[in-house]
mmCIF file of C-alpha atoms and ligand atoms in Angstrom:
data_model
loop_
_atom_site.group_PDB
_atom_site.id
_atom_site.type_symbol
_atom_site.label_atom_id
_atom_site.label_comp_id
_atom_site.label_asym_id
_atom_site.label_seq_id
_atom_site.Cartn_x
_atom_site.Cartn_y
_atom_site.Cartn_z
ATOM 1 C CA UNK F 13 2.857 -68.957 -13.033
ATOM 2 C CA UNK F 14 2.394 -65.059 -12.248
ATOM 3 C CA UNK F 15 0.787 -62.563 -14.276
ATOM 4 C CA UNK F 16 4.271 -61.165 -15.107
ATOM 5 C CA UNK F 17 5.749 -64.321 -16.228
ATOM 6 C CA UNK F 18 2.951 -65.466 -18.284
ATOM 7 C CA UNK F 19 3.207 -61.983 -20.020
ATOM 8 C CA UNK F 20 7.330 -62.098 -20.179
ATOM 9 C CA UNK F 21 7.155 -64.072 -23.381
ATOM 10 C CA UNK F 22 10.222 -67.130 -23.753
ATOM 11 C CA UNK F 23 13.304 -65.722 -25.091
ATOM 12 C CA UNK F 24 13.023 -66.308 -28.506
ATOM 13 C CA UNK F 25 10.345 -63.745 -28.826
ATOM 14 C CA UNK F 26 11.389 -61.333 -30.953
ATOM 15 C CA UNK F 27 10.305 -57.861 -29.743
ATOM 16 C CA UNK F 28 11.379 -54.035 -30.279
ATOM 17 C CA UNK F 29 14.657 -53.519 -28.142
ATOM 18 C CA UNK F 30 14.035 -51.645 -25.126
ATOM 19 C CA UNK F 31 16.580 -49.542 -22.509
ATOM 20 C CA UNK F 32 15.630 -50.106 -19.214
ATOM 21 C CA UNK F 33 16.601 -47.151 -16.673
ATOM 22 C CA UNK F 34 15.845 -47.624 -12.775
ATOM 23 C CA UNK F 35 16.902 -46.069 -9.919
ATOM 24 C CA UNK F 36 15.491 -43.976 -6.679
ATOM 25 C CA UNK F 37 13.378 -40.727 -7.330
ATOM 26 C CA UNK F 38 15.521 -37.525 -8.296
ATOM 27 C CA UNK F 39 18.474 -39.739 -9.126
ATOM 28 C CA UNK F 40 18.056 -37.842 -12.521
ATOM 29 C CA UNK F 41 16.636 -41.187 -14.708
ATOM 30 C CA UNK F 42 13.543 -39.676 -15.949
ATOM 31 C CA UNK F 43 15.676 -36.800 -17.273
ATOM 32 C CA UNK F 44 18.249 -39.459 -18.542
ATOM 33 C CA UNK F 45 15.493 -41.443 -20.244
ATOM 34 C CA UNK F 46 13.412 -38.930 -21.715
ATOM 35 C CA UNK F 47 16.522 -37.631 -23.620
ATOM 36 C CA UNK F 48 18.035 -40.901 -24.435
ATOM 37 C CA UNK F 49 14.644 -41.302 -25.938
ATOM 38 C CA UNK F 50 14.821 -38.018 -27.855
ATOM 39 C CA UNK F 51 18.534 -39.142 -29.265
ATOM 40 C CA UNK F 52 17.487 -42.494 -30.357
ATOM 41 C CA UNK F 53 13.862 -41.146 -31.511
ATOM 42 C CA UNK F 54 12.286 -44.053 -29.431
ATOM 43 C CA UNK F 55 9.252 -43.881 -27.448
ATOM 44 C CA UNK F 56 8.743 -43.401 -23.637
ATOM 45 C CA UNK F 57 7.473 -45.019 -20.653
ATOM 46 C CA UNK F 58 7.391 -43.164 -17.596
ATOM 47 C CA UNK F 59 6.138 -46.001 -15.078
ATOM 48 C CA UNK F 60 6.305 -43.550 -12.140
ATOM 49 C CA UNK F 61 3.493 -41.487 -13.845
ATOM 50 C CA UNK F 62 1.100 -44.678 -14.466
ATOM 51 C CA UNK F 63 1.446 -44.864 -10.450
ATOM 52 C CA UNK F 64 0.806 -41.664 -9.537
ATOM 53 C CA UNK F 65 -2.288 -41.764 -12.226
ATOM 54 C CA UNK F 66 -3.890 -44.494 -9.645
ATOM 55 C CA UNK F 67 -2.888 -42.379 -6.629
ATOM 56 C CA UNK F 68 -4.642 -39.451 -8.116
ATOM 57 C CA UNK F 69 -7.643 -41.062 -9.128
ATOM 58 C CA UNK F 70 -7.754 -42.587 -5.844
ATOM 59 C CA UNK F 71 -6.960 -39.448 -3.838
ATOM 60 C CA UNK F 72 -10.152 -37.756 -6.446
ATOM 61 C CA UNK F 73 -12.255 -40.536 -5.714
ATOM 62 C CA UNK F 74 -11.702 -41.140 -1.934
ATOM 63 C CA UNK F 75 -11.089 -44.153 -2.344
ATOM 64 C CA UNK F 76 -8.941 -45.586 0.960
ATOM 65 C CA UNK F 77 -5.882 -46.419 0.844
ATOM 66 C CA UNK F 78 -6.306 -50.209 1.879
ATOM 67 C CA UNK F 79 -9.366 -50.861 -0.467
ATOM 68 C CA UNK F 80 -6.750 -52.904 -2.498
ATOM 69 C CA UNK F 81 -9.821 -54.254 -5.218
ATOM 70 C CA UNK F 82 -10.857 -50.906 -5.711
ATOM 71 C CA UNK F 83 -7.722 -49.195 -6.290
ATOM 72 C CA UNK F 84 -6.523 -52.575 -8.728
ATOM 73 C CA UNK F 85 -10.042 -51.707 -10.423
ATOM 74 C CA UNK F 86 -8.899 -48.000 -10.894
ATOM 75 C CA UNK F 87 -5.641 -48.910 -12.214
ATOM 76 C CA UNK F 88 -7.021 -51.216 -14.767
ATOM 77 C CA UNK F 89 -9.643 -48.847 -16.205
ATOM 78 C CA UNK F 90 -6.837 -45.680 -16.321
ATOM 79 C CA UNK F 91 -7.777 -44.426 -19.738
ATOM 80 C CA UNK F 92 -4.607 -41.944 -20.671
ATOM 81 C CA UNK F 93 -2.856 -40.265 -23.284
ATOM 82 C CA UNK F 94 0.851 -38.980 -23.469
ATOM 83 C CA UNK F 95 0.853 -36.167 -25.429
ATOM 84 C CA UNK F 96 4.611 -34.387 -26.854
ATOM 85 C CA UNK F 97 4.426 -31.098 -25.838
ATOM 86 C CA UNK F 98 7.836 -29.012 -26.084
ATOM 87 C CA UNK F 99 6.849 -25.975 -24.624
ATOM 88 C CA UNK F 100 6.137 -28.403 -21.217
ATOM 89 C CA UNK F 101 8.836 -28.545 -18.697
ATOM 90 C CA UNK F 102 8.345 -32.531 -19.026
ATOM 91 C CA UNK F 103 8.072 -32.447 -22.419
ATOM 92 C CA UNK F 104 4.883 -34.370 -22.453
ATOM 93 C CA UNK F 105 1.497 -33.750 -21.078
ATOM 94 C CA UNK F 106 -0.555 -36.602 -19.262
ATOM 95 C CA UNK F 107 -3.962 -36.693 -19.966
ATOM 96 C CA UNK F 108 -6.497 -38.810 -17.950
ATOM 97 C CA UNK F 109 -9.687 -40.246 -19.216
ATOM 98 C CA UNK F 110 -9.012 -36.598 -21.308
ATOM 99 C CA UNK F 111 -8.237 -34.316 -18.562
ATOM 100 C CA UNK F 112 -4.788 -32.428 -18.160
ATOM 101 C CA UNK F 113 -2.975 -33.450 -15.068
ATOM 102 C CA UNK F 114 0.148 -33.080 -15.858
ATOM 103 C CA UNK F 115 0.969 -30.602 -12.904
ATOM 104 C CA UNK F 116 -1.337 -32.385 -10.421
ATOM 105 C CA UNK F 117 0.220 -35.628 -10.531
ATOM 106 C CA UNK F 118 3.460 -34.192 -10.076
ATOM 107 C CA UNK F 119 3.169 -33.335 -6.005
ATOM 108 C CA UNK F 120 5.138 -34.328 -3.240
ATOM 109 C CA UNK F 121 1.183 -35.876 -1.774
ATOM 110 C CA UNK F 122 0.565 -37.482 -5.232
ATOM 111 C CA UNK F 123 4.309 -39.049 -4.706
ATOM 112 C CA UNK F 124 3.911 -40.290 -1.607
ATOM 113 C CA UNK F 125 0.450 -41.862 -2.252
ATOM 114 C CA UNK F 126 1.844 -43.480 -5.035
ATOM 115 C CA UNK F 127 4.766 -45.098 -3.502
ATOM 116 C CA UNK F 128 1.890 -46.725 -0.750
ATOM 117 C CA UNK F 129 -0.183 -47.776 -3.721
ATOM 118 C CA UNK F 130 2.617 -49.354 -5.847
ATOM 119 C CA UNK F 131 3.137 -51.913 -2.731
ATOM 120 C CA UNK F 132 0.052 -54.097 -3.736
ATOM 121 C CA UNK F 133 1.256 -57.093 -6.047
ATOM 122 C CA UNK F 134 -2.577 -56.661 -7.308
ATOM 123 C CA UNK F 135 -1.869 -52.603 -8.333
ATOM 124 C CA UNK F 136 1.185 -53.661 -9.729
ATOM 125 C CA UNK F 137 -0.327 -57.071 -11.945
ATOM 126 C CA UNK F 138 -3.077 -54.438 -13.196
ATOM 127 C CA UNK F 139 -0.588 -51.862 -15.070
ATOM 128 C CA UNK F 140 1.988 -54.477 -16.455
ATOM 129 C CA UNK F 141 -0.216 -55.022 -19.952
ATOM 130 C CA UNK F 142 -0.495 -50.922 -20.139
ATOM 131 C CA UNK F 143 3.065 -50.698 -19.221
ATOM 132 C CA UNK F 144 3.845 -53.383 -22.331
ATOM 133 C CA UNK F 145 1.255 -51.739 -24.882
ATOM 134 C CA UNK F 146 3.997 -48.856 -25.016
ATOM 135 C CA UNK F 147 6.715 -51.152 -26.278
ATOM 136 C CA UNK F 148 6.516 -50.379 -29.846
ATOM 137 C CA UNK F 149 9.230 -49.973 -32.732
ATOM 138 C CA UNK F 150 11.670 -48.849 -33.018
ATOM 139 C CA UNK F 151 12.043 -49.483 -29.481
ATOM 140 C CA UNK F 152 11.409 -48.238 -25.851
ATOM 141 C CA UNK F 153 13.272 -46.554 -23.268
ATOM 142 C CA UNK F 154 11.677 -47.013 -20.009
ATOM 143 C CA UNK F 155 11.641 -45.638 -16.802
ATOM 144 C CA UNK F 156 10.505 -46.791 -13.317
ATOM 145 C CA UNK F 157 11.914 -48.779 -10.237
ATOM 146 C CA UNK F 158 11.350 -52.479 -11.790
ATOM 147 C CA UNK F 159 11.714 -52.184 -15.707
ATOM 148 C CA UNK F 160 14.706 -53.789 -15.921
ATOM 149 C CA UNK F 161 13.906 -56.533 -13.113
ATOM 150 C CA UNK F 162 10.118 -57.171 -14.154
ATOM 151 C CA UNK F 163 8.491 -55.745 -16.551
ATOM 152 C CA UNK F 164 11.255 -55.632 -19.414
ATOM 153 C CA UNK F 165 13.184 -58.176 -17.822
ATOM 154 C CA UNK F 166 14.754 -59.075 -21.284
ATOM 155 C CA UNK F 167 15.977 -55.530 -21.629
ATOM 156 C CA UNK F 168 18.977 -55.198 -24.203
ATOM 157 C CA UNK F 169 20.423 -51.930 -22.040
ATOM 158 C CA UNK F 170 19.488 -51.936 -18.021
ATOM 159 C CA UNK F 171 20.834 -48.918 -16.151
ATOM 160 C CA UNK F 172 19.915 -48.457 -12.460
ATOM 161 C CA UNK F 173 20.749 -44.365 -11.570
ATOM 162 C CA UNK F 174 21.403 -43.398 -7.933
ATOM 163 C CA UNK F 175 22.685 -40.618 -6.290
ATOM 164 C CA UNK F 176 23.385 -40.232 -2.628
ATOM 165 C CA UNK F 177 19.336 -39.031 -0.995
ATOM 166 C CA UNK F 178 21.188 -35.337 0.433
ATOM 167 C CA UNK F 179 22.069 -34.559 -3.368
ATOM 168 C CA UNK F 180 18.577 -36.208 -5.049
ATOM 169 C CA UNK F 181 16.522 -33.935 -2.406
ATOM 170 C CA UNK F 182 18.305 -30.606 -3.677
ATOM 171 C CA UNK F 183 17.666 -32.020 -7.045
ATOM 172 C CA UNK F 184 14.036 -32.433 -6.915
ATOM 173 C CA UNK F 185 13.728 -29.390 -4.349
ATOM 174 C CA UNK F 186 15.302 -27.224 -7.190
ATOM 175 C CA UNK F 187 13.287 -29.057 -9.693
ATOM 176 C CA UNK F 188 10.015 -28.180 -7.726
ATOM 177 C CA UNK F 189 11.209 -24.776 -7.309
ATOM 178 C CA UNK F 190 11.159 -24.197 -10.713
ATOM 179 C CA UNK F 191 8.046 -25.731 -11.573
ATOM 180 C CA UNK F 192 6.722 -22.597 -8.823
ATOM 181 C CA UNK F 193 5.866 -25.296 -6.072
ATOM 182 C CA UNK F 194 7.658 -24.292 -2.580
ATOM 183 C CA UNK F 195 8.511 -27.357 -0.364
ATOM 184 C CA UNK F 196 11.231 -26.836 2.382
ATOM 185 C CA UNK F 197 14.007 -29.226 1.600
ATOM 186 C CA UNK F 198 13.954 -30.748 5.154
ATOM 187 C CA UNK F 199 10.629 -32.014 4.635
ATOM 188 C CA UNK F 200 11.491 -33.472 0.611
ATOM 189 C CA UNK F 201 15.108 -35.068 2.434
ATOM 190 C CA UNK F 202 12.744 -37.070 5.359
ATOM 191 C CA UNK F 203 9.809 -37.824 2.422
ATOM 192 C CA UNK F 204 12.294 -38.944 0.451
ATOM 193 C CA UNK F 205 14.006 -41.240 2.958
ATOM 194 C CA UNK F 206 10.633 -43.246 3.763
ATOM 195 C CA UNK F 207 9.756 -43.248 0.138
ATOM 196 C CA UNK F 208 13.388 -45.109 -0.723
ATOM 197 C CA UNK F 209 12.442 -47.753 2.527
ATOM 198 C CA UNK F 210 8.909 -48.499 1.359
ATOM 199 C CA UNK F 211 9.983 -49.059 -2.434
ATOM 200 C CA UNK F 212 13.233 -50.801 -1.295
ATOM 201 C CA UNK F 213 11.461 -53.394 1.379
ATOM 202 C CA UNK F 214 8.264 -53.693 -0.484
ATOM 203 C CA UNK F 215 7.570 -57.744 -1.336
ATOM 204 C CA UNK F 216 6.872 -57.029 -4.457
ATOM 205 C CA UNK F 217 9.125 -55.933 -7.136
ATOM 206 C CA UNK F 218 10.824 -54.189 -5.002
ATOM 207 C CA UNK F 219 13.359 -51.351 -5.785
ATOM 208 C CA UNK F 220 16.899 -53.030 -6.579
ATOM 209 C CA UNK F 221 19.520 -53.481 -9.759
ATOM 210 C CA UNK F 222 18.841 -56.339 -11.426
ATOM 211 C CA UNK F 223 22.125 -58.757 -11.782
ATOM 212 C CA UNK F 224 23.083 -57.363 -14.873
ATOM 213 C CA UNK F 225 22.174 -53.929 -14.812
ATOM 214 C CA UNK F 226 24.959 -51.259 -15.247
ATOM 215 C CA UNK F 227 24.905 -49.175 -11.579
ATOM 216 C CA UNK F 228 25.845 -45.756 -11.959
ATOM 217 C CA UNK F 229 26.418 -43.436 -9.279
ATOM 218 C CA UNK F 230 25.212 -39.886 -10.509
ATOM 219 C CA UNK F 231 26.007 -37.698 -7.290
ATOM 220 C CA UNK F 232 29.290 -36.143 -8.761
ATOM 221 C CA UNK F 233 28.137 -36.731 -12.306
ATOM 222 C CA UNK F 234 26.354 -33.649 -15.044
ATOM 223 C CA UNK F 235 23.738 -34.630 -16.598
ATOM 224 C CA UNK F 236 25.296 -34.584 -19.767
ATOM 225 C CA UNK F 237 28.393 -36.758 -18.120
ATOM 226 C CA UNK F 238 25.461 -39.311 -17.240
ATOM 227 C CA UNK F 239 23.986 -38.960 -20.838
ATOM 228 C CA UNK F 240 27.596 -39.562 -22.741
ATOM 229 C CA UNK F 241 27.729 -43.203 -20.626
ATOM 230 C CA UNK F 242 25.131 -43.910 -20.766
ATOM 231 C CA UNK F 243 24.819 -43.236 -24.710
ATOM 232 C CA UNK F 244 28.386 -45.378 -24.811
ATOM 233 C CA UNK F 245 26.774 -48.263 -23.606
ATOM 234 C CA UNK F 246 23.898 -48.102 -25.779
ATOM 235 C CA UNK F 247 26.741 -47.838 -28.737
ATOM 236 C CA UNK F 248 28.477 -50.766 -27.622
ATOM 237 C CA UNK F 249 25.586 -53.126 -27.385
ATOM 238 C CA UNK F 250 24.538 -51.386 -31.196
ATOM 239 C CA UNK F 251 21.820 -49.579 -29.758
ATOM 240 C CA UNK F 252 22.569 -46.076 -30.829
HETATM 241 O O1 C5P A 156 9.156 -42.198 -10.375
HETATM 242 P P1 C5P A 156 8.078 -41.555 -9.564
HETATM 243 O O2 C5P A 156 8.576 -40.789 -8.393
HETATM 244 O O3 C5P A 156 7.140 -40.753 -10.408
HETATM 245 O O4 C5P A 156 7.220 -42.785 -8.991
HETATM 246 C C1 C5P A 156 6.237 -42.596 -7.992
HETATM 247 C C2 C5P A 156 6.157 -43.858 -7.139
HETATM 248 O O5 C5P A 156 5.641 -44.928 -7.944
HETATM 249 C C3 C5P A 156 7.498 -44.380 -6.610
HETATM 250 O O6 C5P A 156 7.823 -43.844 -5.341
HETATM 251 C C4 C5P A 156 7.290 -45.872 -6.526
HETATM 252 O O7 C5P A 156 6.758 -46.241 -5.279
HETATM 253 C C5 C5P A 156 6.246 -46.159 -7.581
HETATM 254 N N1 C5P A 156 6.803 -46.803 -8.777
HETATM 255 C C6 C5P A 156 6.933 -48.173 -8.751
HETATM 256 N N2 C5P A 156 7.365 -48.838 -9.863
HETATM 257 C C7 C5P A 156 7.680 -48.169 -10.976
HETATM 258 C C8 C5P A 156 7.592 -46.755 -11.008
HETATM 259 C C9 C5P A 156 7.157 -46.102 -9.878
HETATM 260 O O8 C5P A 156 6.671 -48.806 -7.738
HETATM 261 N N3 C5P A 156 8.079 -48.848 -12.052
#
């Protein structure tokens, strides 16, 4: 039996309900979530972060890349704190063992590290209890590439975002752009492309709906458009 299904719990376990929202980066789910979270008043996993955590410590460290027990060490010692913060363009600060990196984890380098480090099954065993410590009541939207498939595999509400990778590179180029990083758009579009193939093909967990996720294609959609559906299926299954 794995790690994950030892941890899964049979399904009579009675647990918090939790929304499950996957999808490729900049298809817009960690904007979804985090407000889907602020309209229920649940609390928030972003999954993506607790991966770029390891690639930061391991990129502050020098630790390489392919020292697989070392960086499974670092992700099971991460000692961090989400902190609310409104007048943050996330709306949350992350703090490691204390220290603001909020902004730091955020690069296009910290991204791309973490995508490499999320590949090893022994990575990925090492943050699924941290990833479950944040399912609390009254419940937990969370956000990642295998919440709905793995870790909250008994999800009530599992929504897998995508957008076509042209329109999600303009999205996080503008997003970037705001933030005051500059990153030319050709570069983000190819990053992007190898990041979607290494999460995709990856053996474990990789990036994919589950069978009964809800797929919605966001390229033509508003934000809010994507909010009101996905708010109506939250209704309907007398979540909201
Ligand atoms: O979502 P975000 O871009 O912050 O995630 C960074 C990387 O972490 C992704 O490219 C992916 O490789 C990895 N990740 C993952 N599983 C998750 C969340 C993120 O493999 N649940």
């Amino acid at each position: 039996m794995s790690t994950h299904d030892r941890n899964r719990g049979d399904d009579t376990t009675i647990r918090p309900p939790v929304i499950a929202i996957d999808g490729p980066s900049g298809s817009g789910k960690g904007t979804i979530a985090r407000k889907i979270a602020a309209r229920l008043d649940w609390n928030f996993l972003d999954s993506g972060a607790l991966y770029r955590l390891v690639a930061f410590s391991a990129l502050h460290d020098a630790v390489r890349l392919d020292d697989v027990q070392t960086l499974a060490w670092v992700a099971a010692g991460l000692e961090i704190r989400f902190v609310l913060d409104a007048t943050h363009a996330d709306g949350v600060r992350v703090l490691l063992h204390g220290e603001d990196v909020s902004e730091d984890i955020r690069s296009e380098a910290v991204g791309e590290v973490a995508s490499h480090v999320a590949a090893y099954p022994a990575v990925r065993d090492a943050l699924i209890d941290l990833q479950r410590s944040f399912l609390k009541l009254p419940g937990l939207v969370a956000d990642g590439r295998d919440m709905g498939t793995e870790v909250f595999a008994f999800a009530a509400l599992k929504l897998f975002l995508t957008a076509s990778v042209e329109e999600r590179a303009q999205r996080r180029h503008k997003q970037l752009k705001d933030k005051g990083m500059s990153v030319s758009l050709a570069g983000l579009l190819e990053g992007m492309k190898a990041r979607d193939e290494r999460d995709q093909t990856r053996a474990t967990s990789p990036l994919r709906p589950a069978e009964d996720a809800l797929v919605i294609d966001c390229t033509e959609m508003s934000i809010e458009q994507v909010l009101e559906r996905v708010l109506e299926e939250a209704r309907a299954r007398n979540l909201a």
